[in-house]
Tab-separated table of C-alpha atoms and ligand atoms in Angstrom:
chain	number	residue	atom	x	y	z
A	10	MET	CA	77.812	7.864	-31.092
A	11	SER	CA	76.954	10.030	-33.919
A	12	ASP	CA	76.034	13.788	-33.183
A	13	GLN	CA	73.287	13.905	-35.760
A	14	ALA	CA	70.419	11.447	-37.191
A	15	LYS	CA	69.058	11.227	-40.736
A	16	ILE	CA	65.334	11.519	-41.560
A	17	ILE	CA	64.729	10.056	-44.985
A	18	TYR	CA	61.521	10.834	-46.814
A	19	ASN	CA	61.150	10.010	-50.447
A	20	ASP	CA	63.919	11.607	-52.240
A	21	GLN	CA	64.847	13.948	-49.412
A	22	THR	CA	67.442	13.387	-46.360
A	23	PHE	CA	67.165	15.746	-43.498
A	24	GLU	CA	70.261	15.728	-41.206
A	25	ALA	CA	68.981	16.494	-37.785
A	26	PRO	CA	71.691	17.521	-35.214
A	27	VAL	CA	71.490	15.561	-32.088
A	28	VAL	CA	71.148	17.497	-28.654
A	29	LYS	CA	73.037	16.102	-25.596
A	30	GLY	CA	72.242	16.708	-22.049
A	31	SER	CA	74.605	16.644	-19.032
A	32	GLU	CA	72.774	13.318	-17.893
A	33	GLY	CA	73.351	11.832	-21.287
A	34	GLU	CA	69.517	12.599	-22.624
A	35	LEU	CA	69.585	12.887	-26.396
A	36	GLY	CA	67.133	14.910	-28.683
A	37	LEU	CA	66.798	15.524	-32.349
A	38	ASP	CA	66.959	19.184	-32.958
A	39	ILE	CA	64.387	19.435	-35.851
A	40	SER	CA	63.923	23.099	-35.742
A	41	LYS	CA	64.948	23.292	-39.312
A	42	LEU	CA	63.123	20.261	-40.348
A	43	ARG	CA	60.106	21.923	-42.057
A	44	GLY	CA	62.297	24.584	-43.837
A	45	SER	CA	64.158	21.884	-45.455
A	46	THR	CA	61.658	18.925	-46.016
A	47	GLY	CA	58.087	20.644	-45.554
A	48	LEU	CA	57.341	18.212	-42.825
A	49	VAL	CA	56.582	18.921	-39.128
A	50	THR	CA	56.861	16.401	-36.270
A	51	TYR	CA	53.479	15.153	-34.956
A	52	ASP	CA	53.423	14.250	-31.138
A	53	VAL	CA	50.099	14.643	-29.414
A	54	ALA	CA	50.562	15.837	-25.927
A	55	TYR	CA	54.192	16.397	-26.824
A	56	LYS	CA	54.768	12.893	-25.011
A	57	ASN	CA	58.204	12.549	-26.864
A	58	THR	CA	59.020	16.281	-27.642
A	59	GLY	CA	61.460	18.089	-25.711
A	60	ALA	CA	60.280	21.955	-25.493
A	61	THR	CA	63.290	23.555	-24.166
A	62	GLN	CA	66.647	23.009	-22.695
A	63	SER	CA	66.859	23.532	-18.803
A	64	SER	CA	69.216	23.320	-16.123
A	65	ILE	CA	66.600	23.186	-13.110
A	66	THR	CA	65.252	19.719	-12.716
A	67	PHE	CA	66.447	16.426	-13.923
A	68	ILE	CA	64.109	13.377	-14.022
A	69	ASP	CA	64.998	9.928	-14.721
A	70	GLY	CA	61.511	8.293	-15.099
A	71	GLU	CA	62.889	4.613	-15.547
A	72	LYS	CA	64.962	4.792	-12.398
A	73	GLY	CA	62.517	6.890	-10.336
A	74	ILE	CA	65.334	9.766	-9.932
A	75	LEU	CA	64.305	13.431	-9.360
A	76	ARG	CA	67.086	16.096	-8.690
A	77	HIS	CA	67.076	19.911	-8.690
A	78	ARG	CA	70.132	21.711	-9.622
A	79	GLY	CA	71.758	18.215	-9.323
A	80	TYR	CA	70.636	17.614	-5.587
A	81	SER	CA	68.662	14.401	-4.970
A	82	ILE	CA	64.860	14.921	-3.729
A	83	GLU	CA	65.758	12.624	-0.728
A	84	ASP	CA	68.776	14.906	0.462
A	85	LEU	CA	66.513	17.960	0.026
A	86	ALA	CA	63.434	16.563	1.681
A	87	ASN	CA	65.457	15.171	4.367
A	88	ASN	CA	67.882	18.072	5.268
A	89	ALA	CA	66.732	21.553	3.562
A	90	SER	CA	64.024	24.081	4.281
A	91	PHE	CA	61.520	24.797	1.701
A	92	LEU	CA	63.096	28.431	1.300
A	93	GLU	CA	66.481	27.001	0.755
A	94	VAL	CA	65.009	24.897	-2.225
A	95	ALA	CA	63.334	27.909	-3.328
A	96	PHE	CA	66.599	29.864	-3.347
A	97	LEU	CA	68.190	26.725	-4.990
A	98	LEU	CA	65.570	26.569	-7.762
A	99	LEU	CA	65.603	30.292	-8.445
A	100	LYS	CA	69.452	31.092	-8.086
A	101	GLY	CA	70.947	27.603	-8.973
A	102	HIS	CA	72.776	27.239	-5.745
A	103	LEU	CA	72.295	26.493	-2.351
A	104	PRO	CA	72.555	29.486	-0.035
A	105	ASN	CA	75.446	29.860	2.405
A	106	LYS	CA	74.297	31.151	6.101
A	107	LYS	CA	74.537	34.567	5.201
A	108	GLU	CA	72.583	34.478	1.739
A	109	TYR	CA	70.069	32.359	3.617
A	110	GLU	CA	69.574	34.930	6.404
A	111	ASN	CA	69.365	37.758	3.978
A	112	TYR	CA	66.700	35.933	1.838
A	113	ALA	CA	64.790	34.776	4.826
A	114	ASP	CA	64.776	38.554	5.860
A	115	LEU	CA	63.673	39.846	2.504
A	116	ILE	CA	60.887	37.344	2.267
A	117	ARG	CA	59.816	38.132	5.832
A	118	MET	CA	59.530	42.011	4.806
A	119	HIS	CA	56.941	41.270	2.134
A	120	THR	CA	54.382	38.763	3.343
A	121	LEU	CA	51.525	41.246	3.820
A	122	VAL	CA	49.007	41.790	0.878
A	123	ASN	CA	47.601	45.088	0.116
A	124	GLU	CA	44.604	45.700	2.394
A	125	ASP	CA	42.229	46.025	-0.583
A	126	VAL	CA	42.783	42.535	-1.733
A	127	LYS	CA	40.148	41.707	1.043
A	128	HIS	CA	37.455	43.678	-0.939
A	129	VAL	CA	38.094	41.248	-3.918
A	130	PHE	CA	38.508	38.477	-1.514
A	131	GLN	CA	35.257	39.168	0.240
A	132	ALA	CA	33.430	38.805	-3.141
A	133	PHE	CA	34.185	35.283	-3.609
A	134	PRO	CA	30.915	32.967	-2.996
A	135	ASN	CA	31.303	30.952	0.236
A	136	GLY	CA	32.284	27.384	-0.827
A	137	SER	CA	33.682	28.637	-4.324
A	138	HIS	CA	36.430	26.519	-4.844
A	139	PRO	CA	39.934	27.361	-3.439
A	140	MET	CA	41.928	26.876	-6.729
A	141	GLY	CA	39.556	29.553	-8.502
A	142	GLN	CA	40.212	31.925	-5.693
A	143	LEU	CA	43.991	31.416	-5.931
A	144	MET	CA	43.984	31.901	-9.578
A	145	THR	CA	41.884	34.938	-9.559
A	146	MET	CA	43.924	36.389	-6.591
A	147	MET	CA	47.058	35.868	-8.426
A	148	SER	CA	46.179	37.341	-11.608
A	149	MET	CA	44.766	40.248	-9.277
A	150	MET	CA	48.450	40.878	-7.900
A	151	SER	CA	49.216	42.589	-11.304
A	152	ALA	CA	46.631	45.100	-10.642
A	153	PHE	CA	48.344	46.042	-7.129
A	154	TYR	CA	51.881	46.143	-8.683
A	155	PRO	CA	51.738	47.422	-11.798
A	156	ASP	CA	55.473	47.831	-12.398
A	157	SER	CA	55.377	43.738	-12.660
A	158	LEU	CA	53.508	44.150	-16.058
A	159	ASN	CA	56.851	44.452	-18.032
A	160	PRO	CA	58.632	41.097	-17.718
A	161	HIS	CA	61.680	42.598	-18.896
A	162	ARG	CA	62.225	44.429	-15.416
A	163	ILE	CA	62.995	41.223	-14.012
A	164	GLU	CA	66.888	41.294	-14.210
A	165	GLU	CA	67.556	40.011	-10.909
A	166	ASP	CA	66.568	36.467	-9.926
A	167	PHE	CA	65.442	37.978	-6.696
A	168	ASP	CA	63.415	40.948	-8.530
A	169	MET	CA	60.641	42.328	-6.164
A	170	THR	CA	57.928	40.763	-8.434
A	171	ILE	CA	59.604	37.327	-7.732
A	172	THR	CA	59.988	38.016	-4.041
A	173	ARG	CA	56.274	39.420	-3.467
A	174	LEU	CA	55.162	35.923	-5.300
A	175	ILE	CA	57.296	33.837	-2.826
A	176	ALA	CA	56.467	36.040	0.116
A	177	LYS	CA	52.564	36.342	-0.531
A	178	THR	CA	51.422	33.161	-1.548
A	179	PRO	CA	51.490	31.768	1.976
A	180	THR	CA	49.400	34.614	2.990
A	181	LEU	CA	47.062	34.257	-0.019
A	182	VAL	CA	46.580	30.436	0.792
A	183	ALA	CA	46.037	31.087	4.354
A	184	MET	CA	43.412	33.551	3.620
A	185	ILE	CA	41.414	31.214	1.513
A	186	GLN	CA	41.411	28.697	4.509
A	187	LYS	CA	40.354	31.264	6.701
A	188	LYS	CA	37.288	32.103	4.467
A	189	LYS	CA	36.642	28.653	4.158
A	190	MET	CA	36.507	28.157	7.857
A	191	GLY	CA	34.508	31.170	8.360
A	192	HIS	CA	37.406	32.647	10.502
A	193	PRO	CA	38.808	35.928	10.923
A	194	LEU	CA	42.328	36.352	9.058
A	195	VAL	CA	45.398	35.989	10.883
A	196	TYR	CA	48.232	38.035	9.711
A	197	PRO	CA	51.819	37.110	9.182
A	198	LYS	CA	54.109	37.456	12.000
A	199	ASN	CA	57.921	38.349	11.167
A	200	ASN	CA	59.258	36.419	14.320
A	201	LEU	CA	58.510	33.161	12.456
A	202	GLU	CA	60.095	31.077	9.890
A	203	TYR	CA	58.457	31.008	6.617
A	204	VAL	CA	56.431	27.344	7.213
A	205	ASP	CA	55.608	28.115	10.715
A	206	ASN	CA	54.438	31.588	9.482
A	207	PHE	CA	51.971	29.826	7.120
A	208	LEU	CA	50.877	27.365	9.487
A	209	ASN	CA	50.043	29.975	12.259
A	210	MET	CA	48.097	32.025	9.393
A	211	THR	CA	46.315	29.064	8.624
A	212	PHE	CA	45.371	27.158	11.794
A	213	GLY	CA	46.293	29.999	14.495
A	214	GLN	CA	43.334	32.079	15.744
A	215	ILE	CA	43.153	36.033	16.751
A	216	THR	CA	41.845	35.027	19.989
A	217	GLN	CA	44.774	32.871	21.486
A	218	GLU	CA	48.300	32.181	21.027
A	219	TYR	CA	49.116	29.245	18.675
A	220	ALA	CA	51.954	26.861	19.153
A	221	VAL	CA	53.043	25.657	15.901
A	222	ASP	CA	53.254	21.892	16.211
A	223	PRO	CA	56.933	20.957	15.153
A	224	VAL	CA	55.303	17.528	13.568
A	225	LEU	CA	53.113	19.647	11.348
A	226	SER	CA	55.988	22.168	10.574
A	227	SER	CA	58.172	19.440	9.496
A	228	ALA	CA	55.793	17.568	7.520
A	229	MET	CA	54.641	20.837	5.686
A	230	ASN	CA	58.384	21.906	4.969
A	231	LYS	CA	58.864	18.481	3.445
A	232	LEU	CA	55.769	18.404	1.379
A	233	LEU	CA	56.445	21.729	-0.140
A	234	ILE	CA	59.913	20.603	-1.028
A	235	LEU	CA	58.399	17.520	-2.820
A	236	HIS	CA	56.113	19.602	-5.010
A	237	ALA	CA	58.699	22.520	-5.330
A	238	ASP	CA	59.419	21.657	-9.460
A	239	HIS	CA	58.860	18.943	-11.604
A	240	GLU	CA	60.693	20.071	-15.056
A	241	GLN	CA	58.313	20.433	-17.916
A	242	ASN	CA	55.006	19.126	-16.555
A	243	CYS	CA	51.560	20.564	-17.803
A	244	SER	CA	51.576	23.562	-15.259
A	245	ALA	CA	55.221	24.696	-15.882
A	246	SER	CA	54.731	24.462	-19.628
A	247	THR	CA	51.811	26.434	-19.221
A	248	VAL	CA	53.775	29.192	-17.146
A	249	ARG	CA	56.661	29.098	-19.940
A	250	ILE	CA	54.319	29.293	-23.127
A	251	VAL	CA	52.191	32.088	-21.227
A	252	GLY	CA	55.566	33.855	-20.380
A	253	SER	CA	56.803	33.376	-23.874
A	254	SER	CA	54.246	35.816	-25.282
A	255	GLN	CA	55.919	38.553	-22.808
A	256	SER	CA	52.763	38.312	-20.556
A	257	ASN	CA	53.708	39.428	-16.889
A	258	LEU	CA	54.703	36.861	-14.296
A	259	TYR	CA	51.425	37.026	-12.285
A	260	ALA	CA	49.356	36.273	-15.416
A	261	SER	CA	51.742	33.228	-16.383
A	262	ILE	CA	51.500	31.985	-12.551
A	263	SER	CA	47.560	32.359	-12.923
A	264	ALA	CA	47.756	30.084	-16.000
A	265	GLY	CA	49.753	27.476	-14.233
A	266	ILE	CA	47.484	27.664	-11.216
A	267	ALA	CA	44.480	26.983	-13.888
A	268	ALA	CA	46.483	23.998	-15.379
A	269	LEU	CA	47.319	22.368	-12.060
A	270	TRP	CA	43.564	22.359	-11.093
A	271	GLY	CA	42.947	19.609	-13.620
A	272	PRO	CA	42.421	16.003	-11.906
A	273	SER	CA	44.872	14.620	-14.521
A	274	HIS	CA	47.512	16.955	-12.756
A	275	GLY	CA	47.412	18.655	-9.292
A	276	GLY	CA	43.946	18.294	-8.878
A	277	ALA	CA	44.662	14.375	-8.355
A	278	ASN	CA	45.410	14.869	-4.760
A	279	GLN	CA	41.941	16.060	-3.856
A	280	ARG	CA	40.633	13.148	-6.151
A	281	VAL	CA	42.647	10.375	-4.454
A	282	LEU	CA	40.988	11.399	-1.167
A	283	GLU	CA	37.512	11.556	-2.738
A	284	MET	CA	38.212	8.245	-4.555
A	285	LEU	CA	39.291	6.696	-1.102
A	286	GLU	CA	36.261	7.923	0.723
A	287	GLU	CA	34.053	6.670	-2.193
A	288	ILE	CA	35.678	3.313	-1.822
A	289	ALA	CA	35.318	3.316	2.068
A	290	LYS	CA	31.557	4.429	1.562
A	291	ASP	CA	31.126	1.726	-0.857
A	292	GLY	CA	31.934	-0.692	1.745
A	293	GLY	CA	35.974	-0.831	1.166
A	294	ASN	CA	36.030	-3.407	-1.691
A	295	VAL	CA	39.334	-2.214	-3.316
A	296	GLN	CA	39.346	-4.634	-5.663
A	297	LYS	CA	35.968	-3.693	-7.045
A	298	PHE	CA	37.728	-0.204	-7.896
A	299	ILE	CA	40.663	-1.835	-9.369
A	300	ASP	CA	38.517	-3.871	-11.853
A	301	ARG	CA	36.746	-0.404	-12.625
A	302	ALA	CA	40.132	1.182	-13.260
A	303	LYS	CA	41.149	-1.661	-15.757
A	304	ASP	CA	37.859	-1.613	-17.622
A	305	LYS	CA	38.098	0.265	-20.701
A	306	ASN	CA	34.309	1.112	-20.863
A	307	ASP	CA	34.491	2.502	-17.544
A	308	PRO	CA	35.948	6.188	-17.513
A	309	PHE	CA	37.007	5.584	-13.680
A	310	ARG	CA	40.917	5.668	-13.201
A	311	LEU	CA	43.123	5.020	-10.069
A	312	MET	CA	43.525	8.497	-9.137
A	313	GLY	CA	47.288	9.009	-7.968
A	314	PHE	CA	48.362	6.270	-9.873
A	315	GLY	CA	50.428	6.680	-13.007
A	316	HIS	CA	52.594	9.061	-14.596
A	317	ARG	CA	53.701	10.492	-18.009
A	318	VAL	CA	57.317	10.252	-17.005
A	319	TYR	CA	57.734	7.990	-14.230
A	320	LYS	CA	57.858	4.235	-15.088
A	321	ASN	CA	59.002	3.422	-11.922
A	322	PHE	CA	58.056	4.484	-8.313
A	323	ASP	CA	57.538	8.270	-8.083
A	324	PRO	CA	60.669	9.023	-5.584
A	325	ARG	CA	58.406	11.564	-3.904
A	326	ALA	CA	55.557	9.058	-3.375
A	327	ARG	CA	57.786	7.060	-1.308
A	328	ILE	CA	58.928	9.912	1.087
A	329	ILE	CA	55.393	11.038	1.275
A	330	LYS	CA	54.296	7.425	2.228
A	331	LYS	CA	56.949	7.372	4.889
A	332	SER	CA	55.942	10.742	6.068
A	333	ALA	CA	52.246	9.638	6.167
A	334	ASP	CA	53.127	6.869	8.756
A	335	GLU	CA	55.214	9.168	10.713
A	336	VAL	CA	52.836	12.061	10.942
A	337	LEU	CA	49.646	10.182	11.643
A	338	GLY	CA	51.682	8.036	14.364
A	339	GLN	CA	52.976	11.401	15.848
A	340	LEU	CA	49.268	12.882	15.700
A	341	LYS	CA	47.889	9.760	17.131
A	342	VAL	CA	45.462	9.608	14.078
A	343	ASN	CA	44.374	6.205	13.398
A	344	ASP	CA	42.958	7.179	9.790
A	345	PRO	CA	41.187	4.162	8.119
A	346	ILE	CA	41.707	5.968	4.970
A	347	LEU	CA	45.398	5.452	5.014
A	348	HIS	CA	45.005	1.609	5.624
A	349	LEU	CA	42.658	1.611	2.580
A	350	ALA	CA	45.396	3.450	0.534
A	351	LYS	CA	47.847	0.907	1.540
A	352	GLU	CA	45.570	-2.101	0.471
A	353	LEU	CA	44.730	-0.475	-2.725
A	354	GLU	CA	48.232	0.235	-3.604
A	355	GLU	CA	49.360	-3.281	-2.657
A	356	LYS	CA	46.564	-4.912	-4.636
A	357	ALA	CA	47.373	-2.652	-7.762
A	358	LEU	CA	51.047	-3.041	-7.848
A	359	ALA	CA	50.480	-6.945	-7.695
A	360	ASP	CA	48.021	-6.719	-10.689
A	361	PRO	CA	49.565	-7.505	-13.989
A	362	TYR	CA	47.341	-4.546	-15.525
A	363	PHE	CA	49.231	-1.851	-13.618
A	364	ALA	CA	52.502	-3.744	-13.509
A	365	GLU	CA	52.307	-4.043	-17.504
A	366	ARG	CA	51.679	-0.473	-17.831
A	367	LYS	CA	54.235	0.612	-15.144
A	368	LEU	CA	51.539	2.314	-13.223
A	369	PHE	CA	52.974	3.311	-9.626
A	370	PRO	CA	51.572	5.563	-6.993
A	371	ASN	CA	52.734	9.279	-7.828
A	372	VAL	CA	53.193	12.320	-5.432
A	373	ASP	CA	49.302	12.848	-5.388
A	374	PHE	CA	48.495	9.432	-3.802
A	375	TYR	CA	49.741	9.805	-0.554
A	376	SER	CA	49.838	13.644	0.160
A	377	GLY	CA	46.135	13.958	0.807
A	378	ILE	CA	46.439	11.675	3.454
A	379	ILE	CA	48.710	14.023	5.399
A	380	TYR	CA	46.953	17.276	4.622
A	381	ARG	CA	43.815	15.865	5.772
A	382	ALA	CA	45.330	14.801	9.059
A	383	MET	CA	46.932	18.245	9.503
A	384	GLY	CA	43.430	19.663	9.246
A	385	PHE	CA	43.213	20.939	5.763
A	386	PRO	CA	39.648	20.653	3.812
A	387	VAL	CA	40.147	18.277	0.867
A	388	ASP	CA	39.331	21.061	-1.712
A	389	MET	CA	42.528	22.921	-0.294
A	390	PHE	CA	44.723	20.227	-1.283
A	391	THR	CA	45.619	21.334	-4.735
A	392	VAL	CA	46.255	24.837	-3.542
A	393	LEU	CA	48.873	23.366	-1.017
A	394	PHE	CA	50.243	21.961	-4.172
A	395	ALA	CA	50.212	25.217	-6.253
A	396	LEU	CA	52.056	26.523	-2.589
A	397	GLY	CA	54.981	24.211	-3.136
A	398	ARG	CA	55.233	24.679	-7.045
A	399	MET	CA	55.545	28.400	-6.933
A	400	PRO	CA	59.455	28.582	-6.782
A	401	GLY	CA	59.695	25.695	-9.688
A	402	TRP	CA	57.090	27.951	-11.893
A	403	ILE	CA	58.784	31.185	-11.360
A	404	ALA	CA	62.283	29.312	-12.050
A	405	GLN	CA	60.926	27.804	-15.281
A	406	TRP	CA	59.493	30.960	-16.380
A	407	ASN	CA	62.655	33.239	-15.680
A	408	GLU	CA	64.863	30.545	-17.540
A	409	MET	CA	62.821	30.878	-20.465
A	410	ARG	CA	62.657	34.604	-20.406
A	411	LYS	CA	66.585	34.772	-19.750
A	412	ALA	CA	67.038	32.613	-22.819
A	413	GLY	CA	65.388	34.957	-24.837
A	414	GLN	CA	63.223	32.119	-25.926
A	415	PRO	CA	60.726	33.210	-28.906
A	416	ILE	CA	56.921	32.889	-28.417
A	417	GLY	CA	55.821	29.189	-28.088
A	418	ARG	CA	53.499	28.187	-31.256
A	419	PRO	CA	53.125	24.581	-32.274
A	420	ARG	CA	52.239	23.798	-35.666
A	421	GLN	CA	49.366	21.161	-36.681
A	422	ILE	CA	48.140	18.749	-39.342
A	423	TYR	CA	44.744	19.997	-40.434
A	424	THR	CA	42.342	17.456	-41.190
A	425	GLY	CA	39.166	19.573	-41.920
A	426	GLU	CA	37.187	20.452	-45.030
A	427	VAL	CA	39.306	21.475	-48.090
A	428	HIS	CA	38.617	24.396	-49.884
A	429	ARG	CA	34.829	25.007	-50.973
A	430	PRO	CA	32.833	27.967	-52.454
A	431	TYR	CA	30.609	30.263	-50.502
A	432	PRO	CA	26.862	28.720	-50.766
A	433	SER	CA	23.617	30.885	-51.325
A	434	TRP	CA	20.946	30.341	-48.611
A	435	ASP	CA	19.179	28.233	-51.241
A	436	GLU	CA	22.331	25.978	-51.753
A	437	ARG	CA	22.256	25.424	-48.017
A	438	GLY	CA	19.112	23.033	-48.331
B	18	SDX	C1	51.038	15.124	-11.488
B	18	SDX	O1	53.980	15.890	-15.303
B	18	SDX	C2	54.312	15.944	-14.160
B	18	SDX	O2	55.500	15.838	-13.629
B	18	SDX	C3	53.029	16.010	-13.393
B	18	SDX	C4	53.188	15.891	-11.665
B	18	SDX	C5	54.292	17.122	-11.297
B	18	SDX	O3	54.939	16.818	-9.997
B	18	SDX	O4	53.944	18.026	-11.974
B	18	SDX	O5	54.017	14.961	-11.173
B	18	SDX	C6	52.091	15.982	-10.782
B	18	SDX	O6	50.084	15.353	-12.201
B	18	SDX	C7	50.987	13.573	-11.086
B	18	SDX	C8	49.948	12.730	-11.937
B	18	SDX	C9	48.672	13.040	-11.141
B	18	SDX	N1	47.301	12.543	-12.047
B	18	SDX	C10	46.741	11.420	-11.484
B	18	SDX	O7	47.254	10.545	-10.628
B	18	SDX	C11	45.447	10.823	-12.383
B	18	SDX	C12	45.503	9.538	-12.698
B	18	SDX	N2	46.565	9.370	-13.748
B	18	SDX	C13	46.179	8.979	-14.877
B	18	SDX	O8	45.275	9.960	-15.561
B	18	SDX	C14	47.624	9.120	-15.984
B	18	SDX	O9	48.289	8.196	-15.409
B	18	SDX	C15	48.416	10.431	-16.086
B	18	SDX	C16	47.563	11.598	-16.609
B	18	SDX	C17	48.799	10.760	-14.853
B	18	SDX	C18	49.508	10.003	-17.227
B	18	SDX	O10	48.579	9.627	-18.262
B	18	SDX	P1	49.509	9.410	-19.820
B	18	SDX	O11	50.966	9.470	-19.657
B	18	SDX	O12	48.926	10.151	-20.687
B	18	SDX	O13	49.280	7.987	-19.778
B	18	SDX	P2	48.058	7.335	-20.614
B	18	SDX	O14	46.806	7.836	-20.284
B	18	SDX	O15	48.564	7.214	-22.080
B	18	SDX	O16	47.927	5.728	-19.965
B	18	SDX	C19	48.735	4.735	-20.320
B	18	SDX	C20	48.026	3.652	-20.053
B	18	SDX	C21	46.571	3.456	-20.703
B	18	SDX	O17	46.093	2.083	-20.787
B	18	SDX	P3	46.158	1.497	-22.346
B	18	SDX	O18	45.416	2.561	-23.205
B	18	SDX	O19	47.556	1.430	-22.661
B	18	SDX	O20	45.494	0.089	-22.148
B	18	SDX	O21	47.827	3.326	-18.862
B	18	SDX	C22	46.573	3.373	-18.391
B	18	SDX	C23	45.695	4.002	-19.573
B	18	SDX	O22	44.357	3.901	-19.588
B	18	SDX	N3	46.461	4.322	-17.181
B	18	SDX	C24	45.805	4.019	-16.221
B	18	SDX	C25	45.933	5.022	-15.262
B	18	SDX	N4	46.913	5.730	-15.958
B	18	SDX	C26	47.063	5.384	-16.870
B	18	SDX	N5	44.601	3.199	-15.857
B	18	SDX	C27	44.065	3.385	-14.664
B	18	SDX	N6	44.352	4.190	-13.744
B	18	SDX	C28	45.229	5.237	-13.946
B	18	SDX	N7	45.485	6.155	-13.057
């Protein structure tokens, strides 16, 4: 196999070195293309462009494979704790018992947020979207921790700025849920594990002891793991490019939350539930909505279906679908929306339109059904996606900074007016 490719244009030949990854992925290194030929590549939305080399996550979209640092998502979801996976993503290896205990203790000691955060938090209008609140509170963290403003201070993977992010995000998310419910805040408890602490802050009450349901705990742990990282997706690429300007980690993560909010990305889990509820309200005619999704004149898309990379089943969707059955069964919830989702999936997968375009259910298709069964309001779903994605975003940002990558700045093909003289007022008609 050749280690270079030739790009021939007119009388010019550019020899592009071929970069080969550890899983055999091949990429043309065109970093010297413009200097040699004056040509740039053109790839709207970077559908075929590798922005970096990375050792964090591997996806094979054709085979439906997802691995973090070499471990399959199935093994991690079925055996690990979310904090173990966060350690793996940030440090590059699974912790041994001592490392894990030390890490869990370190995180446990930093779960409180500065009391002054509550003043900013109280200013949010009731009913304002939780993703807007999380985005604001995340960028506000740099105000409370000014030493985080210098990205070069993060010499250690577990620098305090990173530790605070992993430790305090569950507290911020629980605060958002409490505000939404109009309930008093429940503070973190140091005797609880990471996920149980989050569930206690979210669903516990200050008026009585709250026993964390092991079914909810296990389902939440699995859902957070399934969202932990996904290589160069829209929000991770946003976090990397903001960080490439040497902006601080909190600002970069806040930008990632903004990108995740969109319904084409993480916002899809909220839109899936709203779509299913719309179908139910419309009489449950699934085929009618499948036909709308196929109609090019109708902007309606089947939310939770399709993926930029997976042209096979999203392995996370398989795990979540199984977990949805288990959780709703164990919670004795008979949710007609789940039956509707299964009917919709069945009919869409049997439809040539979806099969031809390799459109399968993605991570967002079933997750909202579990979140709803757990008692989360629909507009909290994407905030839960962000909570899971936190270690992945940080690991991607850290990898970019440690590699000393330069500021990200793509080129363009200009299609506007060519040079023209400045007109007088009269010449403007
Ligand atoms: C996430 O990148 C990641 O890894 C993201 C993520 C992560 O973990 O970070 O996996 C999380 O964001 C999952 C995706 C959640 N979004 C949705 O479920 C929204 C619905 N899906 C679509 O908007 C769409 O599938 C995207 C955005 C996910 C992917 O879009 P692409 O890769 O740009 O694909 P495309 O728009 O070029 O579609 C190809 C064809 C088009 O039809 P033709 O022009 O070829 O006739 O498929 C059609 C599209 O119209 N199509 C759909 C469809 N998705 C694609 N038609 C109907 N319903 C859909 N959902």
